[in-house]
Short mmCIF file of C-alpha atoms in Angstrom, two decimals:
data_model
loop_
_atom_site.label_atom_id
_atom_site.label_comp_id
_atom_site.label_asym_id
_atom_site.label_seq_id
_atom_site.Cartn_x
_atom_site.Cartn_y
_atom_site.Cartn_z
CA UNK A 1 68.01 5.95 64.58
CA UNK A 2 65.16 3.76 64.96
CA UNK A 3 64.87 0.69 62.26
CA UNK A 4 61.63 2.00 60.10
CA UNK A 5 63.76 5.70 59.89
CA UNK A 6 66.95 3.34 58.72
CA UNK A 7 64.91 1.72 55.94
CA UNK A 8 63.70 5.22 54.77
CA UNK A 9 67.30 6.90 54.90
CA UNK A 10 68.36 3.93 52.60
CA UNK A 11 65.59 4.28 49.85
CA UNK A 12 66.51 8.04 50.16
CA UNK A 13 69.51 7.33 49.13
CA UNK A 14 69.06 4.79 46.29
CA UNK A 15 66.11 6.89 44.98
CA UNK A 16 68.52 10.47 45.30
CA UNK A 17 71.01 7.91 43.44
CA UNK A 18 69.26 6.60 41.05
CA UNK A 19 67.34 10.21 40.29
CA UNK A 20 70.92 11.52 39.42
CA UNK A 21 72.15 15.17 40.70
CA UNK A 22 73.92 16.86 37.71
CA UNK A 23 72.34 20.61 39.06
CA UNK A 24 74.03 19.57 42.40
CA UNK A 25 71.18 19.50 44.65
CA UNK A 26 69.92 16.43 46.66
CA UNK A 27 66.02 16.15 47.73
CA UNK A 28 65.75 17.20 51.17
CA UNK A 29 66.33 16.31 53.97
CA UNK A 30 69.32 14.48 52.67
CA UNK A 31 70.81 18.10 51.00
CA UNK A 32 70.96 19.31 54.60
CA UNK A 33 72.91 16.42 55.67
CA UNK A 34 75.18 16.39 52.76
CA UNK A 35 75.61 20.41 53.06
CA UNK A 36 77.16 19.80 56.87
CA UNK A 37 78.99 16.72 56.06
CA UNK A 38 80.65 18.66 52.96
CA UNK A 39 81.13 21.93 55.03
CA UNK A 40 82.74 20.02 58.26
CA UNK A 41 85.39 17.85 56.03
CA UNK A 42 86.57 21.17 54.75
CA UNK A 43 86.82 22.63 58.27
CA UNK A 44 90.06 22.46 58.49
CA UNK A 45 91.58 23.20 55.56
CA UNK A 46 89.36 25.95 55.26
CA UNK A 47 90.91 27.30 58.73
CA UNK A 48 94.49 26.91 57.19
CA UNK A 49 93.50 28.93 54.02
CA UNK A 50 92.16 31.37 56.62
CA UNK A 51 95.08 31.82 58.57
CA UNK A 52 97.74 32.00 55.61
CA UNK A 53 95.84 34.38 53.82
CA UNK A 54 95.44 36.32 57.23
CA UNK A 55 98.88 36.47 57.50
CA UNK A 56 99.48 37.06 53.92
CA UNK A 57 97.48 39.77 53.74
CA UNK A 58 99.04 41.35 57.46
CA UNK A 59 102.36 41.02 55.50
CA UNK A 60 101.10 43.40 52.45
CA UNK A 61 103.13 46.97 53.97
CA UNK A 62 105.97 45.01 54.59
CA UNK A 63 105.96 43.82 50.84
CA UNK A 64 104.69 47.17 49.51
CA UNK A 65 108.29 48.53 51.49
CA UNK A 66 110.05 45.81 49.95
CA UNK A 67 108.79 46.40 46.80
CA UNK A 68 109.39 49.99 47.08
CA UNK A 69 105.62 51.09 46.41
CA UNK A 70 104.61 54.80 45.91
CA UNK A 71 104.29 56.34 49.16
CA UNK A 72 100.92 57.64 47.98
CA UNK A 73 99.53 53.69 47.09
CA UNK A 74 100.80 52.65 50.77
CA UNK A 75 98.44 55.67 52.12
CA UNK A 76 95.62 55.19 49.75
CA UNK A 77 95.52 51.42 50.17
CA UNK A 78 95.73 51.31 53.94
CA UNK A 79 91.87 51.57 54.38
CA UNK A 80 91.13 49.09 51.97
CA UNK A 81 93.71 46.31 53.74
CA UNK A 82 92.38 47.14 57.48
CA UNK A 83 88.72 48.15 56.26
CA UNK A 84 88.01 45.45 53.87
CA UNK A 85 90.61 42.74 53.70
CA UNK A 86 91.29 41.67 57.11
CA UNK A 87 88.02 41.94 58.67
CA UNK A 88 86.99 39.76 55.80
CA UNK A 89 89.19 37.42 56.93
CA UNK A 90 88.59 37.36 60.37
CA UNK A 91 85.02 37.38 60.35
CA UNK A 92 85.24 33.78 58.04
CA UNK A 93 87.89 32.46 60.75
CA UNK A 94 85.73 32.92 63.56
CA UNK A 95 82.40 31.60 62.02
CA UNK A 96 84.56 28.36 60.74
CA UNK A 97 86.02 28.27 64.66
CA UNK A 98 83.00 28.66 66.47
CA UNK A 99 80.80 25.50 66.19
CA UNK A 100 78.11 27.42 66.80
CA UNK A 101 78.28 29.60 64.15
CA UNK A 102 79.36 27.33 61.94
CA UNK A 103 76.14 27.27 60.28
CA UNK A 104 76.49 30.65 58.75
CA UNK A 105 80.01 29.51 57.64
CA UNK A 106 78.66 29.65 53.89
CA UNK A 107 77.70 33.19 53.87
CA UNK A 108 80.61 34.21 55.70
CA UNK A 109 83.03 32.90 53.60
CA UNK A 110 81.09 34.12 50.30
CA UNK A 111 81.19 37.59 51.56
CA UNK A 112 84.59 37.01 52.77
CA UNK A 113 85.45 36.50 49.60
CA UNK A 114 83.77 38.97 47.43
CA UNK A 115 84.98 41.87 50.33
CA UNK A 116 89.16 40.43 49.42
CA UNK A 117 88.45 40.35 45.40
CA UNK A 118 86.84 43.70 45.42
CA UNK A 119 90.11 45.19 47.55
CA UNK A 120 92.78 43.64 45.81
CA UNK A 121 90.72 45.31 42.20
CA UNK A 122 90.72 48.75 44.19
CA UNK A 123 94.45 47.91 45.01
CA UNK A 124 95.02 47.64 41.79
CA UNK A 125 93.27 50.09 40.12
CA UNK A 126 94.81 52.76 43.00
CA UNK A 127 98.11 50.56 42.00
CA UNK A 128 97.79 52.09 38.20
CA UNK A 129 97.97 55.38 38.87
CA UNK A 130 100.99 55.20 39.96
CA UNK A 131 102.35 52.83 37.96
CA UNK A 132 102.11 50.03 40.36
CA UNK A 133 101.14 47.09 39.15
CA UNK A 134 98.98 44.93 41.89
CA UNK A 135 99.08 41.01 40.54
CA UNK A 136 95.53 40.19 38.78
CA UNK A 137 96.38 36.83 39.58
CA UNK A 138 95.25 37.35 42.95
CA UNK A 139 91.69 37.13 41.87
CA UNK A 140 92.54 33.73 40.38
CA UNK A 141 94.21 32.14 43.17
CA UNK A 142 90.97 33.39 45.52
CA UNK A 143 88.47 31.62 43.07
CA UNK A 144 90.65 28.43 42.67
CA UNK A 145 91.09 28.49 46.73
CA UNK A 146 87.62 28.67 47.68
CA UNK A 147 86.51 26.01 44.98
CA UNK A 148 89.42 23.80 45.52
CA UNK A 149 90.56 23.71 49.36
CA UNK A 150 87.94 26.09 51.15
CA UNK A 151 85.43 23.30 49.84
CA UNK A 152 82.35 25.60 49.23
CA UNK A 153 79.32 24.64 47.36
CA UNK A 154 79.73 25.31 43.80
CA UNK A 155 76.13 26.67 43.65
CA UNK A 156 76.86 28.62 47.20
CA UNK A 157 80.08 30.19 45.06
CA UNK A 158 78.99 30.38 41.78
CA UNK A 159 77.12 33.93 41.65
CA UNK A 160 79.50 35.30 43.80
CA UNK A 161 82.16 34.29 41.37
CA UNK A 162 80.49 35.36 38.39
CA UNK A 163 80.40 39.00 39.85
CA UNK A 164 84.11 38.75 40.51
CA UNK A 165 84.58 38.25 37.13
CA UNK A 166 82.53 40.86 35.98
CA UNK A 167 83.92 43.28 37.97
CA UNK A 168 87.12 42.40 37.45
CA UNK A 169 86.69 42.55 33.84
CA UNK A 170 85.12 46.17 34.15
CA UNK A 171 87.69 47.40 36.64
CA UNK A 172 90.72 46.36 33.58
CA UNK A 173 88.36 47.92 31.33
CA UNK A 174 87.11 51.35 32.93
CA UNK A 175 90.16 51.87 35.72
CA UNK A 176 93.26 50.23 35.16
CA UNK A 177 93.31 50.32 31.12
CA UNK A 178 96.04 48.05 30.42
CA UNK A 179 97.75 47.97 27.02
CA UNK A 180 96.66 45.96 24.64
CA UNK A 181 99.39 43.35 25.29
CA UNK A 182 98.53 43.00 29.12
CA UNK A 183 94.95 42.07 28.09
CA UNK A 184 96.49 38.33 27.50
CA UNK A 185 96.77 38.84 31.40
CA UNK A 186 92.69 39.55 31.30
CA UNK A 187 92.09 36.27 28.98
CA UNK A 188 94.34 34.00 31.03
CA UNK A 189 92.95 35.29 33.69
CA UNK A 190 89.37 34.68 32.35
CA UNK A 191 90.21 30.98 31.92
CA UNK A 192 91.76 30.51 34.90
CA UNK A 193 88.15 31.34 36.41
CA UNK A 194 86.35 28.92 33.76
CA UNK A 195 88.76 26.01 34.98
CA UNK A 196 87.98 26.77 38.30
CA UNK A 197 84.47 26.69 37.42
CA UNK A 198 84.55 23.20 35.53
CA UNK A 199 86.70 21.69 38.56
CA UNK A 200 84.92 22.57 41.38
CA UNK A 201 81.66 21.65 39.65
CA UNK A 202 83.72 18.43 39.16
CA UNK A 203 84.68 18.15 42.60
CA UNK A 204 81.39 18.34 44.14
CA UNK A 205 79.45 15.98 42.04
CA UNK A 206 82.15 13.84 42.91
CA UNK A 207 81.78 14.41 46.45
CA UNK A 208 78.37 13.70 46.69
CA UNK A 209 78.66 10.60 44.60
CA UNK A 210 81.01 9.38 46.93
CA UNK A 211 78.89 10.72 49.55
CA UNK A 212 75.66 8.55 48.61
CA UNK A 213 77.75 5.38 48.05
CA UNK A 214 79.20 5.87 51.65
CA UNK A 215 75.65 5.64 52.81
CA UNK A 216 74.52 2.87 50.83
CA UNK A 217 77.47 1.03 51.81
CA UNK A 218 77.51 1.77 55.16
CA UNK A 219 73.84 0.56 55.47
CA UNK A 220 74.32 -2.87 53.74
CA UNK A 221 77.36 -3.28 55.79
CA UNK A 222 75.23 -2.93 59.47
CA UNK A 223 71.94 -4.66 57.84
CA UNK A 224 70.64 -8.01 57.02
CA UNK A 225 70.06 -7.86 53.30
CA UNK A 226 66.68 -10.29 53.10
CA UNK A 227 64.90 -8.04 56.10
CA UNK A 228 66.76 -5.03 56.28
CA UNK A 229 67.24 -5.08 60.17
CA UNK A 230 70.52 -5.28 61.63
CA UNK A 231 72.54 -7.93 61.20
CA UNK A 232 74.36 -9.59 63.90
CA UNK A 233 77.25 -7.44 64.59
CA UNK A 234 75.26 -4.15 63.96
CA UNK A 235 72.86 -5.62 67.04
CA UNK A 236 75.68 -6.64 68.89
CA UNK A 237 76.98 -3.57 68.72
CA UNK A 238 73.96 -1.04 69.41
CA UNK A 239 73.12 -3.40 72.14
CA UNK A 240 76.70 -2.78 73.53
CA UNK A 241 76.31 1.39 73.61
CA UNK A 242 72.97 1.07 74.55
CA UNK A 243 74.10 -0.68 77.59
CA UNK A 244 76.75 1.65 78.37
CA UNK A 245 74.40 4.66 78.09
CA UNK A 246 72.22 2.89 80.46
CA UNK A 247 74.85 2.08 82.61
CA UNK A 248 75.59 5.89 82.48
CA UNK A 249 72.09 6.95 82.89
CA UNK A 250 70.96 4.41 85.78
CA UNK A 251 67.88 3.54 83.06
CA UNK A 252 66.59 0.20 82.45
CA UNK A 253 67.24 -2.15 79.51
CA UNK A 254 65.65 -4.81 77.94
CA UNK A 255 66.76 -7.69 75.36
CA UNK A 256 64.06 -10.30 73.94
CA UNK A 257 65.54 -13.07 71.82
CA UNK A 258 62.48 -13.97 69.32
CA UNK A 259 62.37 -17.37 67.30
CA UNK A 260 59.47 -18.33 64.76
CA UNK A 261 58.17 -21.69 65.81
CA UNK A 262 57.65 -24.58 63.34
CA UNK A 263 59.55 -22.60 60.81
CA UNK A 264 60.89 -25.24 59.03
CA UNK A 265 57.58 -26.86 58.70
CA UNK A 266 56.16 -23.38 56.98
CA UNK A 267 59.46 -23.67 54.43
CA UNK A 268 58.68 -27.13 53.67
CA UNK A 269 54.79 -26.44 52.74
CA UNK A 270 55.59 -23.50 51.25
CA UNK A 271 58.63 -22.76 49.83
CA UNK A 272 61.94 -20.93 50.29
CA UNK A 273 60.26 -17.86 48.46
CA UNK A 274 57.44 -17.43 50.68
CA UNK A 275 59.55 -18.65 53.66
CA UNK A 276 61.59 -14.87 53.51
CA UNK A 277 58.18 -13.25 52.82
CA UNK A 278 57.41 -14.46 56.20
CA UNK A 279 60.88 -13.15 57.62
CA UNK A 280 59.97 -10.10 55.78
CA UNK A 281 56.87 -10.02 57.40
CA UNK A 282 58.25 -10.06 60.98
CA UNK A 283 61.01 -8.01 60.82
CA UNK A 284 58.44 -5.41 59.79
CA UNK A 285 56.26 -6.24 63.01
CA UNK A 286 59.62 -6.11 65.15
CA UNK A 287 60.89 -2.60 63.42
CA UNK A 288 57.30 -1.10 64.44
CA UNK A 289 58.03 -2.06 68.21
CA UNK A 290 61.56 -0.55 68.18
CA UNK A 291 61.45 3.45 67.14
CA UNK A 292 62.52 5.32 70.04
CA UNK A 293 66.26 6.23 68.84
CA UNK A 294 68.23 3.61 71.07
CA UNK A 295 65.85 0.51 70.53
CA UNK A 296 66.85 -2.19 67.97
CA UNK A 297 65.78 -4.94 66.37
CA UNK A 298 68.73 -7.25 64.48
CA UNK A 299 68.77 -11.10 62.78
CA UNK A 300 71.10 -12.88 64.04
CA UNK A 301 70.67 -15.60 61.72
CA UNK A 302 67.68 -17.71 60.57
CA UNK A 303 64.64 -17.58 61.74
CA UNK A 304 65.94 -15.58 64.90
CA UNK A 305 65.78 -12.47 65.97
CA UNK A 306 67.16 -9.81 68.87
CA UNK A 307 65.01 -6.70 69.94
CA UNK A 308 66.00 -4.14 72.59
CA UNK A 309 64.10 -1.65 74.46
CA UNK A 310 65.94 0.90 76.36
CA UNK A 311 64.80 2.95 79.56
CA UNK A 312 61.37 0.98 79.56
CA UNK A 313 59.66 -0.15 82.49
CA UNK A 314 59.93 -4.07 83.05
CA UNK A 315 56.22 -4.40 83.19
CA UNK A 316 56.25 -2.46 79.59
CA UNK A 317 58.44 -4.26 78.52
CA UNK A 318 56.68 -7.65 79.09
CA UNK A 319 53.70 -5.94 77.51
CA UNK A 320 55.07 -5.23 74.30
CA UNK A 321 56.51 -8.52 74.05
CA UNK A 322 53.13 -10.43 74.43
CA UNK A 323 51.46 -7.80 72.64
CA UNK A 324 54.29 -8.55 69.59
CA UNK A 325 53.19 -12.33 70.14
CA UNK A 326 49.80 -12.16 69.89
CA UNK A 327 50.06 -9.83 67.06
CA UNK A 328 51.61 -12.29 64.90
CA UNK A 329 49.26 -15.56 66.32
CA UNK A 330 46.33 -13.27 65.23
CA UNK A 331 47.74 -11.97 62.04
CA UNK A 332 49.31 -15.10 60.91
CA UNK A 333 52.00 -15.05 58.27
CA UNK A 334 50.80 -11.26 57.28
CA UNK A 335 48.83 -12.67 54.22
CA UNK A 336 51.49 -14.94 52.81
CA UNK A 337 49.73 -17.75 53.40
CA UNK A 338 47.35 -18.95 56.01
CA UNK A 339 49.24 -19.98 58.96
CA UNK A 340 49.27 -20.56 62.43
CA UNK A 341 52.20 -18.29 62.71
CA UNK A 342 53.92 -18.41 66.54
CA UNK A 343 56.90 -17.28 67.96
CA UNK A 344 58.55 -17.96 71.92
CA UNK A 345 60.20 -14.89 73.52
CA UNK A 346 62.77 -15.08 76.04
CA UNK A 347 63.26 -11.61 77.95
CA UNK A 348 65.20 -10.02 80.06
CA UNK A 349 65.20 -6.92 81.88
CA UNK A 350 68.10 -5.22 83.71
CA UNK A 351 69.75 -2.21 84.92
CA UNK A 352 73.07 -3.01 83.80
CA UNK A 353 76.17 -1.76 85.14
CA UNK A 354 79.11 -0.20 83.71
CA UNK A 355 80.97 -3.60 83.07
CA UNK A 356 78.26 -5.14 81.51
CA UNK A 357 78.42 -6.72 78.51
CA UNK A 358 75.46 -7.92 75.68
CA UNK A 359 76.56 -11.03 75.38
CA UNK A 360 75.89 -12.50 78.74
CA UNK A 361 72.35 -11.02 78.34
CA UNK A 362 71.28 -12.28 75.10
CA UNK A 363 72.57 -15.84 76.27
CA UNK A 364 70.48 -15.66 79.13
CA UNK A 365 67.37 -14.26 77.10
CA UNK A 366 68.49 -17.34 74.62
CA UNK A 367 68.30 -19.75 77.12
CA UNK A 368 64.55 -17.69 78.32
CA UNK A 369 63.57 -18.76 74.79
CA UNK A 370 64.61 -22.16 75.02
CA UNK A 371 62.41 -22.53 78.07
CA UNK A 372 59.29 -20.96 76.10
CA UNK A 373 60.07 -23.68 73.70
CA UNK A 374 59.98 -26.76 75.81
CA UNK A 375 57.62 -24.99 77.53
CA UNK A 376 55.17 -26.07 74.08
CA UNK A 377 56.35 -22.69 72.37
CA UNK A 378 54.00 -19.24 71.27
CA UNK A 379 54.83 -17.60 74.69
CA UNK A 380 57.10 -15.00 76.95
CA UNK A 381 59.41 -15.99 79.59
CA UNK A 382 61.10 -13.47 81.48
CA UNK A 383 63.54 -12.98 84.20
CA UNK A 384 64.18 -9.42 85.63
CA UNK A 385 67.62 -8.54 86.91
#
């Protein structure tokens, strides 16, 4: 991600943060992100729920024997468990397998889910006439399941839910008629549901919370607080991979080490204050020269600065760099004061090999930029390897 998309993602954050999210829904595109980062943590206990309900389910004619079921319920509900029940469940298994279907894993678990609740309610209302009594509970347990471990959006879940409960209600109601005692089944049942309503709700706002500090955290952790660049071991570290993945890919790379000339004098005539407006000021003229997705631009303290190009031609690459220094001799200090605002560049350019390590480069590019500066400063020395 390129340093100008960074800065957005982070004010995306703060601003989704400090807009709240009580109706569980994050401005996009950061719902999207949160949606697949929510649905991939659950992955796998989703496929565990999968599985043991397969099996669970497989296992109903062997309890319905144990149990010593009417023959006529084993005949009558053998369409429902092969017709409705375990398709159900293997359609959701292979969606949440299959990475590329695992996009639609929402939907199939929602219909998953309604297709179990409405057989076990034809199991039991088949299971009343003949005086078999099919656990209501069941309907529970699937609603607690897919809140709780299945980890499915609450707003994904919640009108599929709702017409479990309805139907469940009207299927005690118009089909199984229990006596008036088992309807303390029906109300238990009823607020079984409502907790599972109130706790996954619960569980996904906190998810997301957590979710949006993670990025926030994450992002002051890799970034220089003053400019919002990377900070030294963020660079360090990009600069590594990117080195590797040139390595890999045979492409160039370049590393410029950038220091502001006569800073201290600007500090001195100006202030502290105005001395990180300048900072400010060049990290934003860096971060515009560094938005393909494996360039970077970091602080590594000071006035100093590390920018990296990947899979640029040399001569490019000594282009932008003067272009980036006369940019800021023309525009000066970027309207914080009038300045004559410099900076020396020390480049170099490379095809590294698999062994190769950033910080041999950015030493030599260091020592590049020490020449510039004997050199009498506001220029570009480069060396191409």
């Amino acid at each position: 991600m390129a340093g100008a998309d960074r800065m957005n993602d982070v004010k995306a954050l703060r601003a989704q943060r400090a807009r709240g999210y009580r109706l569980l829904r994050f401005a996009s595109p950061l719902e999207s992100r949160f949606c697949e980062d929510y649905r991939e943590s659950g992955r796998g206990f989703r496929l565990a729920l999968l599985c043991l309900g397969l099996l669970t389910v497989l296992g109903t004619p062997l309890y319905n024997d144990l149990l010593n079921a009417p023959e006529g319920f084993q005949r009558l509900t053998v369409p429902v468990l092969y017709g409705l029940q375990v398709p159900a469940f293997v359609i959701a298994i292979a969606v949440t397998a299959v990475p590329a279907w695992r996009r639609y894993a929402d939907i199939a678990l929602v219909g998953s889910a309604l297709l179990l609740a409405f057989g076990f309610l034809a199991e039991r209302a088949i299971g009343a006439v003949y005086g078999f009594d099919i656990p209501l509970e069941f309907i529970g347990v699937l609603v607690v399941a897919v809140f709780f471990i299945a980890r499915l959006r609450f707003r994904a879940f919640l009108p599929a839910a709702l017409l479990m409960t309805a139907i469940m209600v009207a299927n005690e109601a118009l089909l199984v008629v229990p006596e008036s005692d088992e309807w303390y089944r029906v109300m238990a049942m009823l607020l079984l549901v409502a907790v599972a309503f109130v706790g996954g709700y619960s569980q996904e706002y906190l998810a997301r919370s957590v979710w949006l500090e993670r990025g926030i955290l994450e992002h002051l952790s890799m970034h220089d607080d003053l400019t919002g660049v990377l900070n030294r071991r963020a660079a360090l570290e990009t600069i590594d991979r990117g080195l590797r993945h040139a390595a890999r890919e045979g492409a160039r790379y370049g590393i410029a080490m950038i220091d502001l000339d006569h800073f201290k004098d600007y500090n001195d005539a100006y202030g502290h204050a105005r001395g990180d407006d300048f900072l400010k000021h060049l990290a934003d003229l860096l971060r515009g020269a560094a938005r393909r997705p494996q360039d970077c631009v970091g602080r590594l303290g000071g006035e100093e600065f590390v920018l990296a190009w990947y899979d640029a031609d040399p001569a490019e690459m000594v282009y932008r760099a003067e272009s980036l220094r006369r940019e800021l001799e023309l525009g000066g200090s970027g309207g914080v004061e009038p300045w004559s605002a410099t900076m020396s560049v020390g480049l170099v350019t490379l095809c590294p090999r698999p062994d190769t390590r950033p910080e041999p480069v950015i030493e030599a590019a260091d020592g590049l930029l020490y020449r510039a500066k004997d050199a009498g400063r506001n220029r570009v020395i480069v060396e191409h390897w």
